[in-house]
Backbone as a ProteinNet text record, in pm:
[ID]
protein_1_A
[PRIMARY]
MAPLPPVAYNPQPAVPKEDIGTGANKFVYYVCIEPGLPWKKLPTVSPAQINAARQICKYFTGRLESPIISYPPFPGNEANYLRAQIARISAGTHVSPKGFYQSNEEEDEEEADLPQGSNEVNPDFEGIPVSEMATSLSSWVHHAQHILPQGRCTWLNMDVKQSAHLDEEGENEELEEESEELERELGPPLLTPVSQDAGEGYSPPLPLPPQDEYPSGLDITEAVDPTVEEEVEYRAALEEQEDSLEDIENSDEEEDENDD
[TERTIARY]
-7762.6	-7627.8	-7548.4	-7464.5	-7392.7	-7294.8	-7275.9	-7177	-7042.6	-6950.9	-6812.2	-6746.7	-6648.7	-6570.7	-6487.1	-6472.8	-6392.9	-6244.2	-6182.6	-6041.1	-5953.5	-5875.3	-5789.4	-5649.5	-5626.8	-5486.3	-5469.5	-5356.6	-5314.9	-5182.5	-5176	-5048.9	-4949.2	-4816.9	-4720.9	-4691.9	-4671.3	-4647.4	-4512.6	-4508.5	-4392.7	-4272.7	-4154.9	-4043.6	-4012.4	-4005	-3986.4	-3840.6	-3837.1	-3700	-3612.2	-3481.5	-3385.6	-3380.2	-3353.7	-3354.1	-3237.2	-3255.8	-3154.7	-3025.3	-2915.1	-2785.2	-2753.9	-2837.7	-2803	-2826.1	-2753.2	-2779.8	-2771.4	-2872.4	-2880.4	-2907.8	-2960	-2983.9	-2884.2	-2758.2	-2657.4	-2619.5	-2620.6	-2579.8	-2709.1	-2702.4	-2795.7	-2728.4	-2791.8	-2734.6	-2812.7	-2740.5	-2792.1	-2754.1	-2841.8	-2808.6	-2837.3	-2765	-2783.9	-2795.7	-2899.3	-2917.7	-2825.3	-2782	-2692.9	-2612.6	-2483.7	-2409.7	-2465.9	-2480.7	-2537.4	-2677.6	-2750.8	-2889.8	-2885.5	-2996.8	-3001.2	-2993.8	-2940.5	-2927.8	-3059.9	-3081	-3208.7	-3171	-3238.6	-3210.6	-3290.6	-3221.5	-3286.8	-3353.5	-3465.1	-3543.6	-3477.8	-3515	-3455	-3501.6	-3428.4	-3463.7	-3522.6	-3609.1	-3683.8	-3634.9	-3652.9	-3613.9	-3691	-3813	-3893	-3828.1	-3780	-3714.8	-3581.5	-3508.1	-3367.5	-3392.4	-3488.4	-3514.7	-3575.8	-3645.9	-3698.4	-3588.4	-3503.5	-3384.3	-3290.3	-3289.6	-3205.4	-3254	-3379.1	-3438.9	-3465.9	-3446	-3469.2	-3344.1	-3345.9	-3237.6	-3304.2	-3297.6	-3356.6	-3248.7	-3260.3	-3177	-3234.7	-3138.2	-3186.4	-3207.3	-3303.1	-3350.1	-3298.9	-3273	-3238	-3358	-3474	-3605.8	-3633.9	-3613.7	-3630.6	-3781.7	-3867.1	-4004	-4067.9	-3983.8	-4042.6	-4072.2	-4186	-4217.3	-4125.8	-4107.8	-4033.4	-4130.2	-4137.4	-4229	-4141.1	-4167.9	-4079	-4165	-4109.6	-4167.2	-4037.3	-4044.8	-4151.6	-4168.9	-4283.9	-4300.9	-4215.8	-4167.6	-4081.2	-4166.2	-4162.4	-4240.3	-4176.6	-4187.2	-4133.9	-4103.4	-4045	-4007.8	-3853.8	-3808.3	-3659.8	-3579.1	-3623.4	-3537.5	-3528.1	-3630.4	-3620.5	-3541.5	-3542.6	-3465.1	-3318.4	-3278.8	-3146.2	-3092.4	-3174.8	-3133.2	-3105.5	-3194.7	-3179.2	-3050.5	-3017.3	-2889.3	-2769.2	-2773.1	-2664	-2640.5	-2744.7	-2725.2	-2660.7	-2699.7	-2636.4	-2488.6	-2461.5	-2327.1	-2232.6	-2290.8	-2214.2	-2179.4	-2271.1	-2259.9	-2158.7	-2136.5	-2045	-1911.3	-1890.4	-1771.8	-1691.5	-1738.1	-1661	-1554.1	-1432.6	-1318.4	-1201.9	-1121.6	-992.2	-890.2	-766.4	-658.3	-674	-633.4	-645.9	-561.6	-627	-554.9	-578.8	-629.7	-651.3	-761.3	-861.1	-971.2	-956.6	-1007.2	-1010.4	-1148.3	-1185.7	-1320	-1322.7	-1442.3	-1462.6	-1497.8	-1406.1	-1437.5	-1514.4	-1545.5	-1626.4	-1763.6	-1823.8	-1968.2	-2045.4	-2175	-2254.3	-2284.8	-2327.1	-2347.9	-2457.6	-2557.6	-2665	-2608.3	-2527.8	-2470.5	-2360.9	-2298.5	-2192.1	-2246.4	-2368.8	-2430.2	-2462.1	-2463.8	-2497.9	-2381.8	-2410.8	-2304	-2221.6	-2279.7	-2211.5	-2116.4	-2157.4	-2066.6	-2036	-1924.4	-1867.1	-1717.9	-1652.5	-1513.7	-1456.4	-1329.6	-1260.1	-1125.5	-1063.3	-935.9	-825.6	-750.7	-637.2	-515.1	-486.2	-372.3	-234.9	-220.7	-107.8	-89.2	-169.4	-158.6	-37.2	53.6	175.9	174	61.7	54.8	89.7	57.3	73.7	146.4	245.1	313.8	215.9	242.1	152.4	148	264.4	267.3	179	170.6	83.3	-58.6	-97	-235.7	-279.7	-194.4	-227.2	-246.8	-184.6	-192	-278.9	-319.7	-394.8	-521.1	-636.9	-761	-763.3	-693.6	-677.4	-627.5	-566.3	-518.8	-622.6	-748.1	-850.3	-966.5	-1034	-1146.9	-1266.9	-1386.6	-1504.1	-1524.2	-1545.3	-1571.3	-1705.6	-1794.6	-1933.6	-2025.8	-2141.1	-2234.3	-2294.2	-2309.7	-2367.2	-2520.3	-2583	-2734.1	-2783.2	-2862.2	-2910.4	-3024.1	-3062.5	-3169.2	-3299.2	-3312.8	-3436.6	-3441.9	-3325.5	-3323.9	-3269.7	-3232.8	-3181.7	-3041.1	-2967.8	-2830.7	-2842.4	-2939.4	-2965.6	-3104	-3099.9	-3218.2	-3324.5	-3454.7	-3566.7	-3662.9	-3692.9	-3782.2	-3931.5	-3978.4	-4112.7	-4219.5	-4181.3	-4277.4	-4337	-4277.8	-4332.3	-4439.1	-4550.9	-4670.6	-4714.7	-4748.8	-4795.2	-4944	-5013.4	-5159.1	-5193.3	-5279.1	-5318.4	-5466.3	-5487.6	-5621.9	-5638	-5760.8	-5793.4	-5791	-5722.7	-5726.6	-5841.7	-5842.3	-5957.8	-5963.7	-5852.7	-5853.8	-5874.4	-5889.3	-5920.2	-5792.8	-5669.9	-5546.9	-5497.1	-5427.3	-5382.2	-5256.1	-5257.5	-5150	-5107.1	-4977	-4924.6	-4869.5	-4918.5	-4864.8	-4789.4	-4688.5	-4606	-4633.3	-4672.8	-4708.4	-4598	-4537.3	-4434.1	-4493.6	-4523.7	-4585.7	-4463.9	-4361	-4245.7	-4122.7	-4021.6	-3894.5	-3829.5	-3814.3	-3746.1	-3596.6	-3529	-3383.9	-3324.2	-3240.8	-3184	-3096.2	-3106.5	-3030.1	-2896.6	-2788.6	-2656.8	-2575.5	-2520.3	-2429.4	-2284	-2189.3	-2050.2	-2016.8	-1930	-1886.7	-1809.1	-1799.6	-1713.7	-1570	-1495.1	-1348.7	-1329.9	-1428.3	-1412.2	-1328.2	-1230.6	-1150.9	-1224.5	-1191.4	-1267.7	-1247.5	-1138.7	-1115.3	-1223.9	-1298	-1400.1	-1535	-1546.1	-1669.4	-1710.9	-1607.3	-1629.4	-1580.9	-1567.8	-1513.9	-1390.7	-1358.8	-1247.4	-1113.9	-1025	-899.6	-900.2	-1013.3	-1014.7	-942.8	-869.4	-800.6	-798.4	-857	-872	-736.4	-718.3	-595.4	-558.2	-432.8	-391.5	-388.5	-417.5	-418.8	-264	-255.9	-126.7	-53	77.1	151	126.8	134.3	108.8	218.7	177.7	266.2	322.8	448.2	512.2	440.2	435.1	369	454.7	586.8	674.2	783.1	815.7	937.8	1069.3	1147.9	1280.2	1375.2	1433.4	1537.5	1610.6	1676.3	1757.7	1681.3	1564.1	1483.9	1389.2	1330.2	1235.7	1275.5	1284	1319.2	1244.6	1223.3	1160.2	1266.8	1256	1363.5	1291.5	1370.1	1313.2	1323.1	1219.6	1215.4	1334.5	1400.5	1521.3	1472.4	1567.7	1545	1567.2	1529.6	1543.5	1691.6	1776.3	1920.7	1970.6	1921.1	1970.6	1920.8	1803.4	1739.7	1823.3	1859.3	1937.5	2072	2143.7	2269.5	2254.3	2140	2121.8	2098.2	2022.9	2000.1	2127.4	2212.5	2336.9	2434.3	2429.5	2510	2463.7	2330.7	2271.6	2314.5	2310.1	2339.3	2492.2	2579	2716.1	2743.2	2668.4	2680.1	2633.4	2518.9	2479	2580.4	2634.1	2732.9	2856.3	2899.1	3014.8	2985	2858.9	2831	2823.4	2772.8	2769.9	2907.6	3004.3	3133.8	3202.3	3172.2	3226.8	3178.1	3053.9	2989.6	3038.1	3056	3116.8	3254.5	3333.2	3478.1	3483.2	3391.2	3385.5	3357.5	3257.1	3212.7	3331.4	3406.2	3519	3631.3	3654.6	3758.3	3717.7	3584.4	3533.6	3552.9	3525.6	3547.9	3691.6	3776.8	3917.9	3966.8	3924.1	3957.9	3915	3793.7	3746.9	3835.9
8517.6	8494.6	8629.7	8662.9	8789.2	8775	8878.4	8870.1	8861.3	8793.7	8779.9	8919.1	8934.7	9065.8	9074.3	9190.9	9202.6	9173.8	9117.1	9081.9	9207.8	9243.9	9369	9336	9208.3	9175.4	9207	9277.9	9312.6	9252.4	9155.9	9085.5	9191.4	9168.5	9256.9	9239.7	9351.3	9339.4	9276.9	9205.5	9136.5	9231.6	9204.8	9288.3	9276.2	9384.7	9380.4	9330.1	9271.4	9219	9345.7	9312	9409.8	9409.3	9520.5	9530.9	9446.9	9399.6	9326.3	9405.6	9349.6	9423.8	9482.2	9457.9	9513	9405.1	9414.1	9331.8	9177.5	9107	8966.8	8931.4	9021.5	8998.9	9066.5	9087.6	9153.4	9077	8936.6	8857.4	8773.4	8723.8	8634.2	8497.6	8400.7	8258.3	8172.4	8092.3	7991.3	7852	7750.6	7617.4	7516.4	7406.4	7297	7166	7095	6969.5	6865.7	6859.8	6760.1	6821.1	6789.9	6836.3	6813.5	6915.2	6897.6	6942.6	6957.5	7010.1	7157.2	7228.4	7367.1	7428.7	7550.3	7622.9	7691.7	7698	7758.5	7871.2	7987.1	8103.6	8091	8107.4	8106.2	8234.6	8231.1	8361.8	8441.7	8563.7	8652.7	8591.6	8642.6	8592.6	8701.3	8661.1	8747.1	8733.2	8845.1	8821.5	8716	8685	8578.4	8441.6	8426.3	8300.5	8286.2	8389.7	8382.3	8345.8	8408.5	8391.4	8244.6	8190.7	8057.2	7951.3	7987.5	7898.7	7882.9	7988.1	7983.1	7883.4	7850.7	7770.3	7625.8	7592.6	7452.9	7394.4	7264	7191.5	7083.6	7098.9	7003.3	6962.9	6837.7	6788.5	6828.3	6859.4	6891.7	6769.1	6769.8	6667.1	6683.9	6800.4	6828.4	6867.8	6872.4	6910.6	7047.7	7149.2	7287.3	7315.7	7246.1	7267.8	7193.3	7114.6	7044.2	7131.7	7110	7187.1	7153	7251.7	7235	7217.4	7092	7065.6	7064.6	7158.2	7180.7	7261.8	7261.7	7348.6	7422.1	7553.5	7639	7624.5	7659.6	7638.5	7737.1	7695.1	7770.2	7828.4	7955.1	8024.4	8005.7	7895.3	7875	7729.5	7701.3	7569	7547.3	7440	7408	7513.1	7574.6	7673.6	7791.8	7832.7	7949.5	7910.2	7779.8	7743.6	7736.8	7693.8	7691.8	7841.6	7926.4	8062	8127.7	8099	8152.1	8100.6	7969.6	7923.7	7973.9	7995.9	8061	8200.1	8267.3	8403.4	8402	8315.1	8301.1	8265.5	8166.1	8123.1	8233.1	8304.4	8400	8523	8557.4	8666.2	8633.3	8504.2	8467.6	8424.3	8385.6	8322.6	8404.1	8517.6	8597.9	8674.7	8624	8687.8	8719.3	8806.3	8847.4	8881.4	8884.1	8919.2	9063.3	9072.2	9210.6	9312.4	9427.6	9530.8	9531.4	9410.1	9405.3	9509.3	9516.9	9621	9732.7	9846.8	9956.6	10030.4	10098	10161.3	10267.3	10275.3	10378.5	10511.9	10613.3	10734.4	10835.5	10798.9	10890.8	10843.5	10824.8	10793.2	10915.3	10907.7	11011.9	11021.2	11127.8	11145	11053.2	11019.3	10928.8	10785.4	10748.9	10609.1	10598.6	10713.1	10700.8	10656.1	10678.3	10639.7	10491.5	10426.1	10284.6	10202.4	10101.7	10022.7	9939.2	9910.5	9817.8	9900.9	10011	10085	10010.4	10050.5	9982.5	9986.4	9909.3	9911.7	9909.9	9931.5	9929.6	9866	9824.9	9760.5	9862.2	9825.6	9910	9900.2	10004.6	9998.9	9989.5	10024.8	10014.9	9885.6	9781.9	9661.6	9587.8	9545.8	9488.1	9336.4	9284.2	9144.3	9098.2	8977.7	8922.8	8785	8751.8	8625.4	8508.2	8405.2	8291.2	8220.4	8217.1	8152.6	8225	8355.4	8429.7	8407.6	8408.3	8393.4	8246.5	8147.3	8012.2	7980.7	8065.7	8035.9	8135	8237.8	8344.8	8379.8	8379.4	8426	8571.2	8644.6	8784.5	8848.4	8758.1	8805.3	8810.6	8763.5	8755.4	8850.4	8919.5	9004.3	8974.7	9007.2	8989	9110.9	9096	9200.5	9203.9	9112.5	9108	9161.4	9207.6	9258.7	9161	9180.2	9087.4	9090.3	8971.5	8970.6	8996.6	9093.2	9129.2	9035.6	9035.1	8947.3	8972.3	9093.4	9122.5	9043.8	8984.1	8922	8998.1	9123.4	9214.8	9253.7	9309.8	9364.4	9500.4	9576.6	9711.6	9718.1	9772.9	9767	9865.5	9813.9	9891.9	9907.4	10025.5	10054.1	10022.3	9907	9867.2	9920.4	9994.6	10057.9	10178.8	10237	10358	10319.8	10363.2	10328	10456.9	10437.6	10547.9	10522.3	10634.6	10632.3	10747.8	10725.4	10830.3	10877.3	10999.6	11054.3	11171.4	11217	11337.3	11453.9	11553.3	11685.3	11769.8	11898.5	11980.6	11998.3	11998	12026.8	11906.6	11784.5	11657.8	11590.1	11634.9	11563.7	11469.4	11365.2	11263.8	11316.4	11289.4	11335.4	11217	11194.1	11081.3	11127.4	11064.6	11085	10980.1	11007.8	10899.5	10902.9	10793.5	10777.6	10685	10724.2	10645.1	10612.9	10488.3	10447.8	10444.1	10371	10369.5	10351.4	10419.7	10412.1	10279.3	10197.7	10069.7	10089.4	9996.3	10000.3	9957.6	10034.3	9995.4	9875.2	9785.9	9665.2	9695.9	9668.9	9696.7	9567.1	9541.7	9428.6	9472.3	9377.2	9416.3	9490.2	9588.8	9667.6	9591.3	9631.2	9564.7	9565	9464.1	9447.3	9414.2	9348	9288	9163.8	9146.1	9021.1	8899.7	8794.8	8668.6	8613.4	8656.9	8602.3	8649.4	8760.8	8805.7	8736.2	8631.6	8566	8486.3	8430.9	8345.5	8412.6	8537.2	8619.9	8688	8801.6	8877.1	8808.1	8806.1	8747.7	8595.5	8530	8391.7	8330	8237.2	8158.1	8012.3	7939.8	7781	7726.2	7615.5	7547.4	7485.1	7479	7423.9	7274	7198.4	7053.1	7005.6	6886.4	6829	6798.1	6812.9	6778.9	6644.4	6611.7	6477.2	6378.1	6262	6167.2	6075.3	6041.8	5949	5814.4	5743.4	5611.5	5517.1	5523.3	5426.1	5514	5499.9	5568.2	5515.9	5608	5568.7	5536.7	5415.6	5378.6	5257.8	5190.7	5072	4951.9	4933.6	4823	4843.5	4962.1	4987.3	5122.8	5123.2	5243.5	5240.2	5353.1	5358.3	5379.9	5303.6	5310.8	5294.1	5334.5	5311.6	5170.3	5116.9	4986.9	4947.4	4833.8	4806.8	4770.5	4791	4753.3	4607.2	4550.4	4405.3	4362.9	4443.6	4413	4400.4	4502.1	4498.3	4376.7	4335	4214.9	4089.9	4079.4	3961.5	3959	4075.1	4082.2	4045.7	4088.3	4060.9	3915.5	3846.7	3704.3	3628.2	3666.3	3597.6	3612.7	3727.7	3743.6	3659.7	3638.2	3552.7	3407.3	3368.5	3230.1	3205	3297.2	3279.5	3274.6	3356.9	3354.8	3219.2	3168.7	3033.7	2924.3	2930	2828.3	2834.1	2954.9	2965.5	2910.6	2933.9	2880	2731.5	2674.3	2527.6	2475.9	2535.6	2485.4	2492	2595.7	2603.9	2492.2	2470.9	2361.4	2223.8	2200.5	2073.7	2056.5	2163.6	2155.4	2118.6	2185.4	2164	2020.1	1959	1822.8	1719.5	1753.6	1665.1	1671.1	1792.6	1797.9	1720.7	1723.7	1643.3	1498.5	1451.1	1308.6	1263	1351.7	1321.5	1311	1403.7	1399.7	1271.2	1215.4	1097.4	977.4
6759.7	6773.8	6745.1	6834.9	6808.6	6699.4	6617.2	6504.4	6565.3	6478.3	6516.5	6511.8	6601.7	6599.1	6468.7	6419	6299.4	6331.3	6231.5	6240	6220.9	6317.3	6308.5	6261.1	6233.1	6185.9	6042.8	6013.8	5879.8	5854.9	5761	5737.2	5682.8	5725.7	5672.5	5528.6	5458.7	5312.9	5292.2	5177.5	5138.6	5103.1	5150.8	5117.3	4964.5	4896.3	4755.7	4720.1	4595.7	4548.3	4518.9	4514.9	4477	4318.8	4261.9	4112.9	4056.5	3933.2	3860.7	3847.5	3877.4	3882.3	4013.1	4112.4	4248.3	4349.3	4463.6	4577.5	4545.5	4599.1	4576.7	4431	4355.9	4210.8	4122.8	4176	4094.4	3971	3985.5	3868	3827.2	3699.2	3636.2	3622.9	3658.2	3657.9	3562.9	3489.1	3401.5	3453.1	3439.3	3481.1	3371.1	3377	3278.2	3352.9	3327.8	3404.9	3361.4	3232.4	3184.6	3073	3056.8	2948.1	2808.4	2726.5	2598.4	2592.7	2698.4	2709.3	2720	2678.4	2671	2811.2	2817.2	2943.9	2975.3	3109.6	3156.3	3253.3	3236.1	3317.1	3449.4	3561.3	3689.1	3717.4	3778.6	3812.5	3922.3	3935.8	4036.2	4169.5	4276.3	4414.2	4492.4	4577.4	4670.3	4815.3	4895.7	5039.6	5111.4	5075.7	5137.3	5110.8	4983.9	4949.6	5019.8	5032.4	5099.1	5241.9	5314.9	5459.9	5471.9	5381.6	5395.4	5368.1	5273.8	5248.3	5365.7	5447.5	5567.3	5675.5	5669.7	5772.6	5732.5	5606.7	5565.5	5497	5482	5415	5327.5	5196.7	5100.9	5006	4956	4846.9	4715.9	4621.4	4488.4	4405.6	4325.9	4237.2	4097	4057.2	3915.3	3831.4	3888.2	3817	3868	3792.6	3832	3868.6	3804.8	3834.8	3950.4	4016.5	4132	4245.9	4317.9	4438.3	4553.9	4637.9	4762.3	4875.2	4924.1	5031.8	5163.4	5247.6	5368.2	5468	5590.3	5697.3	5762.8	5761.9	5706.7	5564.1	5508.3	5365.1	5285.7	5168.9	5083.6	4970.6	4948.9	4848.5	4702.1	4650.1	4513.7	4483	4372.9	4337.6	4345.3	4290.6	4305.3	4235.7	4130.4	4061.8	4153.7	4227.2	4321.3	4436.7	4487.7	4589	4560.4	4438.1	4395.1	4381.9	4328.4	4319.1	4451.3	4548.7	4683.4	4752.5	4725.7	4789.6	4724.8	4587.7	4515	4566.8	4596.7	4651.9	4784.9	4868.1	5003.5	4992.5	4903.5	4897.2	4830.6	4732.3	4677.1	4766	4853.6	4945.6	5051.3	5081.4	5188.7	5143.4	5022	4979.1	4876	4839	4745.9	4827.6	4827.1	4905.2	4807.3	4855.6	4784.2	4879.7	4837.1	4926.7	4984.2	5104.3	5169.9	5098.7	5061	4983.4	4840.6	4787.7	4647.8	4597.5	4681.9	4660.8	4765.4	4724.3	4818.2	4803.4	4910	4912.6	4801.4	4741.6	4641.2	4705.6	4694.8	4760.4	4683.5	4563.5	4473.5	4476.8	4596.5	4616.2	4645.6	4611.6	4641.1	4794	4845.5	4995.4	5033	4958.6	5003	5007.6	4914.6	4914.1	5020.1	5056.7	5158.3	5289.4	5316.4	5447.2	5452.2	5338.8	5334.7	5388.8	5473.5	5534.4	5432.6	5312.1	5222.8	5140.5	5076	4989.6	4869	4811.6	4695.6	4696.3	4610	4606.9	4469.1	4456.8	4328.7	4346.9	4229.5	4236.9	4283.7	4376	4425.8	4331.4	4256.5	4160.4	4232.4	4361.3	4431.5	4505.9	4479.2	4552.3	4508.4	4609	4581.3	4609.3	4657.5	4674.1	4819.7	4850	4981.5	4960.1	5043	5026.8	5040	4952.3	4955.4	5093.2	5157.3	5289	5385.1	5379	5473.3	5438.8	5312.6	5277.9	5301.9	5301	5334.2	5480.5	5569.2	5705.4	5796.9	5734	5816.9	5739.1	5806	5747	5741.8	5824.4	5827.7	5686.7	5606.7	5475.4	5367.8	5407.1	5310	5358.4	5265.3	5304.3	5219.7	5260.1	5182.2	5094.4	4959.7	4875.1	4818.9	4867.1	4816.6	4922.8	4888.2	4992.5	5073.8	5204.4	5297	5295.3	5305.7	5294.4	5441.4	5456.3	5589.6	5634.5	5762.2	5811.4	5733.4	5680.2	5598.2	5475.7	5422.9	5296.2	5177.8	5213.9	5108.1	5145.4	5053	5080.3	5124.6	5077.7	5115.7	5196.6	5317.7	5406.1	5353.9	5364.5	5322.1	5436	5472.9	5592.2	5548.4	5592.9	5554.8	5645.1	5747.2	5844.6	5789.8	5680.1	5619.2	5524.4	5550.7	5458.5	5387.3	5261.5	5175.7	5150.2	5171.3	5149	5054.3	4956.8	4860.4	4892.2	4889.1	4905	4819.2	4804	4728	4808.4	4760.8	4832.3	4780	4824.7	4785.8	4637.7	4569.9	4426.2	4344.9	4412.7	4340	4286.8	4335.2	4288.3	4393	4341.8	4426.2	4512.6	4635.9	4728.5	4812.7	4814.8	4890.6	5025.2	5123.7	5260.5	5315.5	5392.2	5454.1	5602.4	5651.1	5797.2	5861.1	5963.3	6028.8	6169	6186.8	6323	6426.5	6403.3	6491	6404.4	6457	6378	6406.4	6301.2	6314.1	6316.3	6387.8	6391.5	6267.4	6198.8	6075.6	6079.1	5990.3	5988.8	5929	5994.9	5944.4	5932.6	5827	5809.5	5814.1	5817.3	5822.2	5694.4	5703.1	5584.3	5493.3	5375.7	5265.6	5312.4	5263.6	5291.4	5442.1	5500.3	5636.3	5632.1	5720.4	5710.9	5739.1	5676	5693.5	5838.1	5907	6041.1	6139.5	6103.3	6191.8	6170.1	6082.3	6057.9	6178.6	6248.9	6372.2	6494.6	6492.1	6614.9	6574.3	6636.5	6598.6	6634.8	6539.5	6556.8	6552.2	6511.5	6507.4	6380.7	6404.2	6294.4	6325.9	6246.1	6274.2	6279	6353.5	6356.7	6218.9	6187.2	6056.9	6071.7	5960.4	5970.9	5987.7	6038.3	6065.1	5928.7	5929.2	5799.9	5753.1	5626.9	5578	5631.2	5669.8	5726.8	5613	5626.7	5531.1	5533.1	5421.5	5414.6	5503.1	5490.1	5558.5	5621.9	5745.8	5797.1	5735.6	5700.9	5634.1	5746.3	5736.9	5839.3	5794.7	5889	5851.2	5807.1	5867.9	5845.9	5721.2	5716.9	5608.2	5542.1	5419.1	5342.9	5207.5	5150.7	5018.8	4916.4	4807.7	4693.2	4564.3	4460	4321.8	4285.5	4214.4	4167.9	4074.2	4094.2	4010.3	3867.8	3772.1	3635	3618.5	3496.7	3468.6	3479.5	3427	3425.9	3571.9	3655.3	3799.6	3863.4	3835.6	3902.6	3854.8	3731.1	3685.9	3753.5	3762.1	3837.6	3985.1	4045	4185.3	4210.2	4116.1	4129.7	4109.8	4009.3	3983.7	4109.4	4173.5	4297.3	4408.2	4420.8	4522	4501.1	4377.6	4344	4362.9	4338.8	4366.3	4509.9	4592.3	4739.6	4793.6	4737.3	4782.3	4746.4	4628.9	4588.1	4681.3	4715.4	4798.8	4937.2	4991.4	5124.1	5117.9	5006.4	4994.2	4989	4915.9	4908.7	5052.7	5133.3	5261.9	5348.8	5341.9	5422.5	5385.1	5255.1	5204	5262.6	5253.2	5289.9	5444.9	5523.4	5669.7	5695.3	5619	5640.6	5606.6	5497.8	5460.5	5575.3	5628.6	5728.7	5857.3	5895.7	6009.1	5982.4	5858.3	5825.6	5835.7	5791.3	5795.1	5943.6	6023.8	6166	6229.1	6196	6255.8	6209.8
[MASK]
++++++++++++++++++++++++++++++++++++++++++++++++++++++++++++++++++++++++++++++++++++++++++++++++++++++++++++++++++++++++++++++++++++++++++++++++++++++++++++++++++++++++++++++++++++++++++++++++++++++++++++++++++++++++++++++++++++++++++++++++++++++++++++++++++++

């Protein structure tokens, strides 16, 4: 029997995590299952966990050690899944009024080429009217880094492989081999208006104004409940009105009898 051909497939290396304090691991999160119980620190998140969390939908059980049974498979337990969803939510929902932050111009030349950059509080910010912020998504901007399809906030070229070999003097030398230049993943820059999330210039329609419970008119109107004294006076007035009507009816009957 002829031997099987060798397998030439080499799995792609896992994309490394971002360092603590940067990118998707910029913050550290603690969770508590129930008030009064001790807090537990969530682990750092990896690009593989973020990409897997984008493709599945699982309910949380509250047990951080529970496995996540899903397809595609999730590389971790419920604590890792919770941390991945927190990273996704934080990257998309950290917004601020337009003009509150400004781009940091004191960046290094290497960092200036990055699509994300950094920002700082604008000391000349004068504020935006509340009515404008409530009616237009263009008044709000994203000030947190966007998570790229790679699962990181800063793109890493995984096509560059390093190999070590011994040179003539017996020292280790690292060589970088680039097979093909990958297209750099670029996300939206910082301080991008929220209105561009669903297309440029998009603004969802506003909800209808709240409707009154009862239309105010001649037949139906809303009024303050009367006090006890007002109710007593109202009942006394009704009794007097009924007595006067009875007197009028009795007088009419007596006149009819006299006429007969």
